[in-house]
Coordinates of N, CA and C and ligand atoms in Angstrom, one line a residue:
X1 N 220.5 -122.5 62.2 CA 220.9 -123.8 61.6 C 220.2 -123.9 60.2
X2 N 220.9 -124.5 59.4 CA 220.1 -124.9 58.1 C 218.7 -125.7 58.0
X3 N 218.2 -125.1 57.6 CA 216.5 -125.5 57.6 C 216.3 -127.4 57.2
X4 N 217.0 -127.5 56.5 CA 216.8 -129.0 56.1 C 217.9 -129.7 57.0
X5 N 219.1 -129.4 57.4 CA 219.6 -129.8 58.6 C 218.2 -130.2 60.0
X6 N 218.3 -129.0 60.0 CA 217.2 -129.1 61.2 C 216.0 -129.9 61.0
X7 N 215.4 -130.3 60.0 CA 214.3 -130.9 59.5 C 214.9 -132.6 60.1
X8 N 216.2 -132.9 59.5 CA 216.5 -134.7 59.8 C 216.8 -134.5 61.4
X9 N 217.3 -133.4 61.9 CA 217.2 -133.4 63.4 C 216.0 -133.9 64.0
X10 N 215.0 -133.3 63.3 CA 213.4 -133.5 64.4 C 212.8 -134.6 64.1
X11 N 213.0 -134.9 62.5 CA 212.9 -136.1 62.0 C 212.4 -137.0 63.4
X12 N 210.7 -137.3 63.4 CA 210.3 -139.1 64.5 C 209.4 -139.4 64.0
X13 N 209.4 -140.8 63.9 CA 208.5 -141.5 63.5 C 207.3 -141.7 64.4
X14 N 205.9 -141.7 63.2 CA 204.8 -141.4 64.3 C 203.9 -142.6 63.7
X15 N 203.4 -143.1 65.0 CA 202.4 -144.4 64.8 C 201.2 -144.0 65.0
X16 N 200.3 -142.9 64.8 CA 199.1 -142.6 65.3 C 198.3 -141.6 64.1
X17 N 197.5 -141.9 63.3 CA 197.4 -141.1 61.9 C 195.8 -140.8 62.3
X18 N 195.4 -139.1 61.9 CA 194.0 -138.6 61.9 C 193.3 -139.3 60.8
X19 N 191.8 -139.0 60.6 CA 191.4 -139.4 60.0 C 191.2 -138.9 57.9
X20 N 191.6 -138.2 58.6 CA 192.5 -137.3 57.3 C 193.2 -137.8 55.9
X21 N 192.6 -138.0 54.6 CA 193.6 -138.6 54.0 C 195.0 -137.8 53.4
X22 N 195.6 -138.2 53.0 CA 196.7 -137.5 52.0 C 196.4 -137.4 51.0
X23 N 196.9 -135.8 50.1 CA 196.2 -135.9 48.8 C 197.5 -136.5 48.0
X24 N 197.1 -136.7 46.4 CA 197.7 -137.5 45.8 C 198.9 -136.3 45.3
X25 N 198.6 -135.2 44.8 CA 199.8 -134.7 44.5 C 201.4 -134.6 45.9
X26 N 200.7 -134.5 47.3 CA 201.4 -135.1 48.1 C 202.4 -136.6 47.7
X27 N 201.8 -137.5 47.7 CA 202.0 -139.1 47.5 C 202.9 -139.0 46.7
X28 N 202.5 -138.1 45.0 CA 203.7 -137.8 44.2 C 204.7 -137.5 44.6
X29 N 204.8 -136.1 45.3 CA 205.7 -135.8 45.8 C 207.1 -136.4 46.2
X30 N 206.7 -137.6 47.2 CA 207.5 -138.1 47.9 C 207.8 -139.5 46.9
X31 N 206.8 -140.2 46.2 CA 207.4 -141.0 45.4 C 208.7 -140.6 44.4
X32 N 208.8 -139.4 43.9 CA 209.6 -138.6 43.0 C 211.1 -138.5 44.1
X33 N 211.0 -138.3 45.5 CA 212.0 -138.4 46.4 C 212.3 -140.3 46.7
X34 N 211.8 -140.6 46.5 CA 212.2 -142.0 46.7 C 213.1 -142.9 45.3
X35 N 212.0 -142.0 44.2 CA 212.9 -142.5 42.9 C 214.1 -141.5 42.5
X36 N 214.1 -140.6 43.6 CA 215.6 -140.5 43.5 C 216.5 -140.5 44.6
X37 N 216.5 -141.4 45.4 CA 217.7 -141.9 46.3 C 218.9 -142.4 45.9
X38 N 219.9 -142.9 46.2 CA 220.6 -143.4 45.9 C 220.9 -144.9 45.5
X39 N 221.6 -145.7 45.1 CA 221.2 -146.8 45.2 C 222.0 -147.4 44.4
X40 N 222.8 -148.8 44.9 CA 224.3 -149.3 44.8 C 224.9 -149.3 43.0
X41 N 225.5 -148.8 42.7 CA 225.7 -148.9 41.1 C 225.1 -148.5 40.1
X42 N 223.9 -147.4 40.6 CA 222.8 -146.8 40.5 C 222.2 -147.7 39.3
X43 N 221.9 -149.0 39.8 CA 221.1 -149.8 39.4 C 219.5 -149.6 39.6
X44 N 219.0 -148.5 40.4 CA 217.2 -148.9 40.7 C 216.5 -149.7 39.9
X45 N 217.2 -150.8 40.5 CA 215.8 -152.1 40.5 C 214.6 -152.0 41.2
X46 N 214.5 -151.3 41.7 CA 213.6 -150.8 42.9 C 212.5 -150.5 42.0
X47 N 211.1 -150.9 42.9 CA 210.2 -150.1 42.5 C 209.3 -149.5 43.7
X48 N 208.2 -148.9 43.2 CA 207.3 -148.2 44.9 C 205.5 -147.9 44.2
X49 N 205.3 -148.8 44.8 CA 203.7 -148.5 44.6 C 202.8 -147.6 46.0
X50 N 202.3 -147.1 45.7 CA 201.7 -145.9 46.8 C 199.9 -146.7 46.8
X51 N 199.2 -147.4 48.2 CA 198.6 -147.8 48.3 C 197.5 -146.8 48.6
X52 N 196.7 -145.8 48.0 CA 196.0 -144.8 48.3 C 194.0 -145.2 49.0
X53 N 194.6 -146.2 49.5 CA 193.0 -146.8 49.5 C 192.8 -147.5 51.2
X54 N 191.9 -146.9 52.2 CA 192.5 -147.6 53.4 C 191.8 -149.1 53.2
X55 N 191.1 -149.6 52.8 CA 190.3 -150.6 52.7 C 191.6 -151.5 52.0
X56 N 192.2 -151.3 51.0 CA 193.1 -152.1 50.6 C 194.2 -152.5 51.4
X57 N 194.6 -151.4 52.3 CA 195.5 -151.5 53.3 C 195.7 -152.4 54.1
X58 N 194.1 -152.4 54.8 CA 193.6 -153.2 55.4 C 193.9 -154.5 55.1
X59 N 193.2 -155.1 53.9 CA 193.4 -156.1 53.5 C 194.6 -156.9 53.6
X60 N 195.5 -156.1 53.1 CA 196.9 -156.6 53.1 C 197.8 -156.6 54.5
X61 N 197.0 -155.6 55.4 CA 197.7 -155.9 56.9 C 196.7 -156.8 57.5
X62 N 195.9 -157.5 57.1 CA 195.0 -158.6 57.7 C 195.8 -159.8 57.1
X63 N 195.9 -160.2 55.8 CA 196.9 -161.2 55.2 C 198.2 -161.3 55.7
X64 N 199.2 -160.1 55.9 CA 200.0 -160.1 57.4 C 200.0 -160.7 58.8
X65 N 198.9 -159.8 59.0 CA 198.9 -160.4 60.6 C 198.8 -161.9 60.4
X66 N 197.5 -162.8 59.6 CA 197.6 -164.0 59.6 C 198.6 -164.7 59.4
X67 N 199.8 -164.4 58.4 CA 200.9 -164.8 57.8 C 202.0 -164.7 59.0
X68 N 201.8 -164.3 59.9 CA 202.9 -163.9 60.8 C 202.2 -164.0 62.6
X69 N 201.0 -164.1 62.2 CA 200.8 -164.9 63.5 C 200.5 -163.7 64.8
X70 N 200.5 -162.7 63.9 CA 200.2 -161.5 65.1 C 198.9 -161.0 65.8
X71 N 198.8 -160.3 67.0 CA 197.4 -160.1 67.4 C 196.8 -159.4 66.7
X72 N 195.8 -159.7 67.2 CA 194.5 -159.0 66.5 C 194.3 -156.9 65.9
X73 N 194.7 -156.6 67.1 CA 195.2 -155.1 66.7 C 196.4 -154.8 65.6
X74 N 197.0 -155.8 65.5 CA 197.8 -155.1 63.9 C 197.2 -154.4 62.7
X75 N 197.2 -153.4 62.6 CA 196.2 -152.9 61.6 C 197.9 -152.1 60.7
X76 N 198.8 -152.2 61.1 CA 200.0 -151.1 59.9 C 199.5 -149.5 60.6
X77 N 199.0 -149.7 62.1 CA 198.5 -148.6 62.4 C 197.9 -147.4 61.6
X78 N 196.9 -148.3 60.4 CA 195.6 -147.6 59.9 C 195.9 -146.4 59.0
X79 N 197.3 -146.2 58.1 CA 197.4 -145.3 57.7 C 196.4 -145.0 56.8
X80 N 196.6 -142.9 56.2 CA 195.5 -142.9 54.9 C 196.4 -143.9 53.4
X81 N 198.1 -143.8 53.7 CA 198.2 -144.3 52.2 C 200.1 -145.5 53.0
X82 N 200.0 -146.4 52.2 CA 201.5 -147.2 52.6 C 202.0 -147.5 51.2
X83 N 203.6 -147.1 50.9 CA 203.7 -146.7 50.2 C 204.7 -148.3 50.2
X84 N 204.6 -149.3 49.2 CA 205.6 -150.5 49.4 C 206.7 -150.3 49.0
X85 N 207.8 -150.8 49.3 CA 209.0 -150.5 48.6 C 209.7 -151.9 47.9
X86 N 209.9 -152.5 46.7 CA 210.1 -153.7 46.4 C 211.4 -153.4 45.7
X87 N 211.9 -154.7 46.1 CA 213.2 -154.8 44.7 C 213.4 -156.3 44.0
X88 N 214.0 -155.7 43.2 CA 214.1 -157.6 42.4 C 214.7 -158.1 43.6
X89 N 214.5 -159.8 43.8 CA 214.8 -160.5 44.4 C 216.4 -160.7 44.8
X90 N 216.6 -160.7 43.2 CA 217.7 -161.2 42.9 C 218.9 -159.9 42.8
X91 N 218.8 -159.0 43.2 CA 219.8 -157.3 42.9 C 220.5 -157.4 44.2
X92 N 221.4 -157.2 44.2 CA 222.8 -156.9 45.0 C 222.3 -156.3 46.1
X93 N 221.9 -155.3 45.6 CA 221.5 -154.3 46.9 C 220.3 -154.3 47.2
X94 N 219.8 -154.8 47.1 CA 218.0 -154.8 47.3 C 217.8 -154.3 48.4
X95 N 218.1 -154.3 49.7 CA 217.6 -154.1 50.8 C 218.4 -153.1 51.2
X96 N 219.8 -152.6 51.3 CA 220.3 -151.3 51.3 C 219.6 -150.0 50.5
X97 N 219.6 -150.4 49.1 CA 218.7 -149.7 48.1 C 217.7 -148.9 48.7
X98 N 216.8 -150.4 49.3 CA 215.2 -149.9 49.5 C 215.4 -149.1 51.2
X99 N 216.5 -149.1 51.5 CA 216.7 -148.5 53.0 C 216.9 -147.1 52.9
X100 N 217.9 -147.2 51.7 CA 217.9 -145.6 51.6 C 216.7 -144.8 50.8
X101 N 215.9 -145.2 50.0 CA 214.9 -144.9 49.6 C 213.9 -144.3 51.0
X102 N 214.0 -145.7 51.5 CA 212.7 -145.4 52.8 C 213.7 -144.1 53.5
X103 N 214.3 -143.7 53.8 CA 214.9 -142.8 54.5 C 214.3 -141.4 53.7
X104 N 214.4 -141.3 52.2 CA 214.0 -140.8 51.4 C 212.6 -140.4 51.5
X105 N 211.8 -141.4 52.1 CA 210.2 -141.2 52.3 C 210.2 -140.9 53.7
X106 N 210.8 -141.2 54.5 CA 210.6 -140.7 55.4 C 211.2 -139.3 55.8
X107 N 211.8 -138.6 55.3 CA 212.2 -137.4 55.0 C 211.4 -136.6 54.6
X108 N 211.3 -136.7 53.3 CA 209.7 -136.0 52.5 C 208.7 -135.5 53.2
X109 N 208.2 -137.0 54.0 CA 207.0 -136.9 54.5 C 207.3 -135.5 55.8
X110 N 208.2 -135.9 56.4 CA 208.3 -134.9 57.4 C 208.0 -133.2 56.7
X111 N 208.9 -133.0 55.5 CA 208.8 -131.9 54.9 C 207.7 -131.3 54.7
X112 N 206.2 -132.2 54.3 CA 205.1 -132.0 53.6 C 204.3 -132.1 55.0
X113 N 204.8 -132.1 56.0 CA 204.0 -132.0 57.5 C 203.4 -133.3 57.6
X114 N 203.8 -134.3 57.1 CA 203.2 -135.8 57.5 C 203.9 -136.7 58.0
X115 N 203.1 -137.6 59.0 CA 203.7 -138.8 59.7 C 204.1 -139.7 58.6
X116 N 205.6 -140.5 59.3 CA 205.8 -141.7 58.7 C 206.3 -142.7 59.7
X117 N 205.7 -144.4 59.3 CA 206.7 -145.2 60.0 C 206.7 -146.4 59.3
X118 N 207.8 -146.8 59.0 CA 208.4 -147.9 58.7 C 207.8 -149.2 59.1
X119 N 207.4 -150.1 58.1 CA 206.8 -151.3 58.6 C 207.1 -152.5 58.0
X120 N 207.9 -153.4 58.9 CA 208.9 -154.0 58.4 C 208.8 -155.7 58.0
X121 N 207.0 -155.8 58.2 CA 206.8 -157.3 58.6 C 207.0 -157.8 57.0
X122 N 206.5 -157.2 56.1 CA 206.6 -157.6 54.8 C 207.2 -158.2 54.3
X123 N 208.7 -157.7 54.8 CA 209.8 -158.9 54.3 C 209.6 -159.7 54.7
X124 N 209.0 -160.7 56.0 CA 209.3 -161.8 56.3 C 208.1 -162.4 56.1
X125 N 207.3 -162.0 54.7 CA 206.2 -162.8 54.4 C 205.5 -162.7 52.9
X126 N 206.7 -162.0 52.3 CA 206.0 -161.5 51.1 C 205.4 -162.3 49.7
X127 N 205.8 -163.6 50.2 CA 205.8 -165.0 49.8 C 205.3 -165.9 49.9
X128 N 204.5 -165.7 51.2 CA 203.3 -166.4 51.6 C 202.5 -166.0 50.9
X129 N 201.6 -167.6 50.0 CA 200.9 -167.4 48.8 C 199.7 -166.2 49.4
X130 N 199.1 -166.1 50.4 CA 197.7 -165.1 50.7 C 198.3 -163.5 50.6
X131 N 199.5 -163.5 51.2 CA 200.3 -162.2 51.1 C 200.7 -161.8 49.4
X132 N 201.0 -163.1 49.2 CA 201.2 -162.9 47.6 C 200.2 -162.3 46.9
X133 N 199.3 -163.0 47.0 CA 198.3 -162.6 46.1 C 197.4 -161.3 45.8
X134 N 197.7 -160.8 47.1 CA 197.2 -159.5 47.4 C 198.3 -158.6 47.0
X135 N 199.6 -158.8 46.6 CA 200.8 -158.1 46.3 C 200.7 -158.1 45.1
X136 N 200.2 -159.1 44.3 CA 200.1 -159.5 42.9 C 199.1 -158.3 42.4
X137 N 197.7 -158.4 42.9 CA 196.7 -157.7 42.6 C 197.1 -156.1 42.5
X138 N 197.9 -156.0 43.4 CA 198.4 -154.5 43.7 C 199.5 -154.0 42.5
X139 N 200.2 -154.9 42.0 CA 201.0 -155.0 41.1 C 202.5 -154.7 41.2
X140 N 202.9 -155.7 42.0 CA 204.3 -156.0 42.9 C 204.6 -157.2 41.5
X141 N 205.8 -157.2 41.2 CA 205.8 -157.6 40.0 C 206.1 -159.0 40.8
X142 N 206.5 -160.2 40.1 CA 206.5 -162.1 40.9 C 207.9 -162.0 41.5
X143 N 209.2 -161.4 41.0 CA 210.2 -161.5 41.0 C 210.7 -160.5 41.9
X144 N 209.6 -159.4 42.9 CA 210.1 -158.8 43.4 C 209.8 -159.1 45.0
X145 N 211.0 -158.8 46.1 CA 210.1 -158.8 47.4 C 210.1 -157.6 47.7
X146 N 209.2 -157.2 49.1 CA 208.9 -156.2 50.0 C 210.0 -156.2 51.0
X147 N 210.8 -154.7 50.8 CA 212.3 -154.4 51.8 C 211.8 -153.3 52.9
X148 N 210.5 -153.3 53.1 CA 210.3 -152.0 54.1 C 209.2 -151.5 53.1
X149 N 208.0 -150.7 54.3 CA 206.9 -150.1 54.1 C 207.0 -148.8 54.8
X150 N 206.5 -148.0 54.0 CA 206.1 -146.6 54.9 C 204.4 -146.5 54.8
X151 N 204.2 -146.4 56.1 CA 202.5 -146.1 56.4 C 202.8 -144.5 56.8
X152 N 202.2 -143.9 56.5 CA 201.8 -142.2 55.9 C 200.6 -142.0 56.1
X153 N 200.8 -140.6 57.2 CA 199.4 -140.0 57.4 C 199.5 -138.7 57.9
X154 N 198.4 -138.4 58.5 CA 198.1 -137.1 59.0 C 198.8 -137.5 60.4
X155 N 199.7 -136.8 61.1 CA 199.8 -136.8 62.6 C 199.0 -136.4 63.4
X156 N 198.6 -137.0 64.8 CA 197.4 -136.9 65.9 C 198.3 -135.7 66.9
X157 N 199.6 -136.1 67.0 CA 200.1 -135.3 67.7 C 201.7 -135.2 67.4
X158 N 202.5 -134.1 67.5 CA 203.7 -134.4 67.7 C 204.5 -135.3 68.7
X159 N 205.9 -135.8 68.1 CA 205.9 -136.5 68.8 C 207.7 -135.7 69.5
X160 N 207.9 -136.4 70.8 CA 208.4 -135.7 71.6 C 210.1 -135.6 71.0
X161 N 211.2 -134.8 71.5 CA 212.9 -135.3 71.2 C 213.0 -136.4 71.1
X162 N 214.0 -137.0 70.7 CA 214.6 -138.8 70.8 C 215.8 -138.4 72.0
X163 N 216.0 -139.5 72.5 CA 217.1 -139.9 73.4 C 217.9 -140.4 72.6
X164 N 219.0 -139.9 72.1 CA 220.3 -140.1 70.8 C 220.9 -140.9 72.0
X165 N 221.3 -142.5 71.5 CA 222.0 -143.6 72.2 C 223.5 -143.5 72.1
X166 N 223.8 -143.3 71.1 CA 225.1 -143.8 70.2 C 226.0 -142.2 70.3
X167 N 226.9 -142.5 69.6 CA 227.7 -141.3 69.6 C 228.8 -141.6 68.4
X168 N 229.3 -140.2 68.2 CA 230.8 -140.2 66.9 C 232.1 -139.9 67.5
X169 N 233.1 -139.9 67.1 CA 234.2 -139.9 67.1 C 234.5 -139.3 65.9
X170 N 235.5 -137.9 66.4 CA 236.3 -137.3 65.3 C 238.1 -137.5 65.6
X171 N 238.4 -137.8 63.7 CA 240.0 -138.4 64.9 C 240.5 -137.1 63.7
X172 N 241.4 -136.7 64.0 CA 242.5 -135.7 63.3 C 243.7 -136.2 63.1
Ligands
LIG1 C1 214.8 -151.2 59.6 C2 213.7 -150.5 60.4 C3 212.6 -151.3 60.6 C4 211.5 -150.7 61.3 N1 210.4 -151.4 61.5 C5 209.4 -150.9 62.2 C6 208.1 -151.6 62.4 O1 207.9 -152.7 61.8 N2 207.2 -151.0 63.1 C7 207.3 -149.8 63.8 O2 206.4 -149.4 64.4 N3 208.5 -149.1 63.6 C8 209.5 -149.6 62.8 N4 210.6 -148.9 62.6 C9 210.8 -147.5 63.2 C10 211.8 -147.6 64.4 O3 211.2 -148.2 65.5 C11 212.1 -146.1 64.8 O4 212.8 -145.6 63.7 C12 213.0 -146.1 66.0 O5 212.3 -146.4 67.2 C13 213.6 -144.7 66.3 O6 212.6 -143.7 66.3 P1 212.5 -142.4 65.4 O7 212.3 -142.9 64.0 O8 211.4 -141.6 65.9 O9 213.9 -141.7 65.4 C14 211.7 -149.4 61.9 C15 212.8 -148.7 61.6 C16 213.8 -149.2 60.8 C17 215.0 -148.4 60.5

């Protein structure tokens, strides 16, 4: 089978990251796949900041959890780097855009032998002035929100097949 076929096959998302960071020509890597996804009218309004700092991380999934009311163990499952994905507020496609992008990071990452998972609380708080502010710092521009996060790391373990739900239909 074709090698990159095979790759979106095995393609799973992994919640459990070594202590291990990612190096930055990595991070490149996958940013450079994200800025070139596709995206409606090929308008990229989009932008992607790569958080390479766990302490900052932190911070910002601590202003989460509060903003959204979650337990205590929310940490964005502790990655080495989370890569935000923002679009203008106001763009057509903003959240399709940043979906196909994240698919884009999450692809990559598999390629370069690293965990990804999607973390999705952002959108529904990116607005809350404590969330804000910490977005601001990071340099999320005022006019943009958060469409999906990838937290990126080292994998602890592989993780097992998927149970495929759904199914296709070919008509002739
Ligand atoms: C739109 C979207 C939002 C998601 N949000 C989260 C999330 O907030 N936290 C999480 O652990 N996984 C999240 N995921 C990952 C899914 O749970 C995961 O893709 C699904 O269970 C299928 O597993 P797989 O990625 O290994 O195929 C999200 C995935 C998508 C596409």
């Amino acid at each position: 089978m074709n090698s990159f076929i095979q790759l979106i096959l095995n393609r799973r998302t992994c919640r459990a990251f070594s202590e291990k960071d990612v190096c930055e020509s990595d991070v490149k890597q996958i940013l450079d796949c994200a800025l070139s996804s596709p995206s409606g009218m090929n308008l990229q309004t989009w932008s992607f900041i790569a958080i390479m700092n766990r302490e900052k991380i932190q911070q910002l999934a601590q202003a989460v959890r509060k903003a959204l009311n979650r337990d205590e163990n929310y940490n964005m499952y502790n990655p080495s780097v989370l890569i935000l994905t923002t679009n203008d507020k106001e763009s057509r496609f903003r959240e399709v855009d940043n979906a196909c992008a994240m698919e884009n990071i999450y692809l990559s990452c598999e390629a370069l032998g690293l965990g990804c998972v999607w973390i999705n609380q952002l959108k529904d708080c990116y607005d809350v002035p404590e969330v804000r502010k910490i977005l601001t710092e990071l340099g999320v521009p005022e006019n943009h929100g958060v469409y999906g996060s990838a937290a990126i790391g080292y994998k602890l373990q592989e993780s097992s097949p998927k149970q495929i739900k759904a199914t296709y239909k070919i008509v002739k």
